[in-house]
Amino acid sequence: MKIVVIGGTGLIGSKVVAKLTEHGHDAVPAAPSTGVDTLTGQGLAEALTGADVVVDVSNAPVWEDAAVLEFFETSTRNLLTAEQAAGVRHHVALSVVGTELLLESGYFRAKLAQEKLIESSPVPFSIVRATQFFEFVPSIADASTDGARVHLKHVFFQPMAGADVAQAVARVAVGSPLNGTLNVAGPERFRMDDFFREVLAAGNDQREVVTDPAAVYFGISPSEYALVPDDDAQRGETSYGEWVRHNS
């Protein structure tokens, strides 16, 4: 199949392209750097010519509330319109577990708006919702740091390897449209504060992790189960310990 991967040069997109290519598919990375801009529509029609599937793992360049909403709504509309014209049979999008529970954030409001546009389109679709990536663990700690202390809530947290996210997206892309949502998460569930306490200690990071009920996570205050899926979610194979050993 010809599968166009929007955001195909990024962290997840490049892994999706690699996995699809390994299995013999014509996986085409599409991004502004390759001449495809979903926000303006530039290069879209050409890129989608002959495409069977479109995978959208792109992300907004800025996260200010109005700008991120504009990005996801405009780029998704442009994509879906171009897909209908090209006869694309399956639209796959990457989203976030618990999006509807995180609407204090303009980013998650934008992701939910993106999902609704996809669901209302005539193009058959699959939405893959993933938990946070292991690759972003350091930035979460840094964003939660005040002085020498890392303030985190005692909420559930189930991160996963970017490669496992890409594997799940690739598998969905080559299958029949779900016309629904698949949740994917890491193999292990933690309490966020306990997880970071162990991770920082293992890395000889001297910052102290403080359990703080008022702590925020990228500007929002998640409830106990907001960041994790139900028990029926598909789980990745890679534990955090395994990931660290292969990425240190």
Steps between C-alpha positions, in 0.01 A plus 500: 500500500597862456479659845568871542621589849427862592767606748707215360834660583431543874555285809206265443451556128852395402453177700163435332658547156783261590265230631270520197794493261641192676176321417514588132264796487564822309518730801539865402610753765313828458595817685582864421862391451388263222276762335170403663329756725163393637434845645516674160418195290822535302608171342210300646330401176827382348602305809164321526482393136457123501501477880301224666549621859593826668654495847503832687751517784576869454510741791443871533814719486363724776272419793334835568126431528374676186799398287486132589126486431554671167772252410308182575168616356644650181753226428246224568237660278755543222612139536151351499397709198811393307444137600145502364624644171778239477280204595692417819335206675628537857597798717704418812569763764710495816338659804535487879349270763258689723461800268141566607613507866772761441300786352646761735774506238457674166719230345264221601197703395665524159569126489136426584390739223729309262343168601149634445588621149637155415195323640261719299688455170388245238856363488524170696723558801689367798613709797789366708518660843834454676632583845806719554826391336812391690692748285327788680571388857792748543292793375213410735742505793646831388159659451403393852817631664506796737851559629636165616158339531282320248131545585277216380157362581436148630297412189527192282750514213562238230755628247624302200785482252471706185587189300201318652274793410627484143448124490138538609435775245661298220295191581178699495600666172527170314177362644136575436372837628377477858260792458576540868782538749778272623675586828864399541721532808818376661523156662539642852278733703656728761414788724655802333689630804635153586610440141698822480646448845647168382608633161683801640670293768613244242651778293678658799284809460512689829160664463244403764162377380220654706153350503286809444120480460511848342765410243417552134585287198569724200267761646215271607409314816417143392269282705620165634423295187504771229840403356441125475263288290250238605631149559401387149764721334768348279832500684846559358771242554783726618543577870657826608804316635552323166458826312762675716748217448468532123497881492767600750 
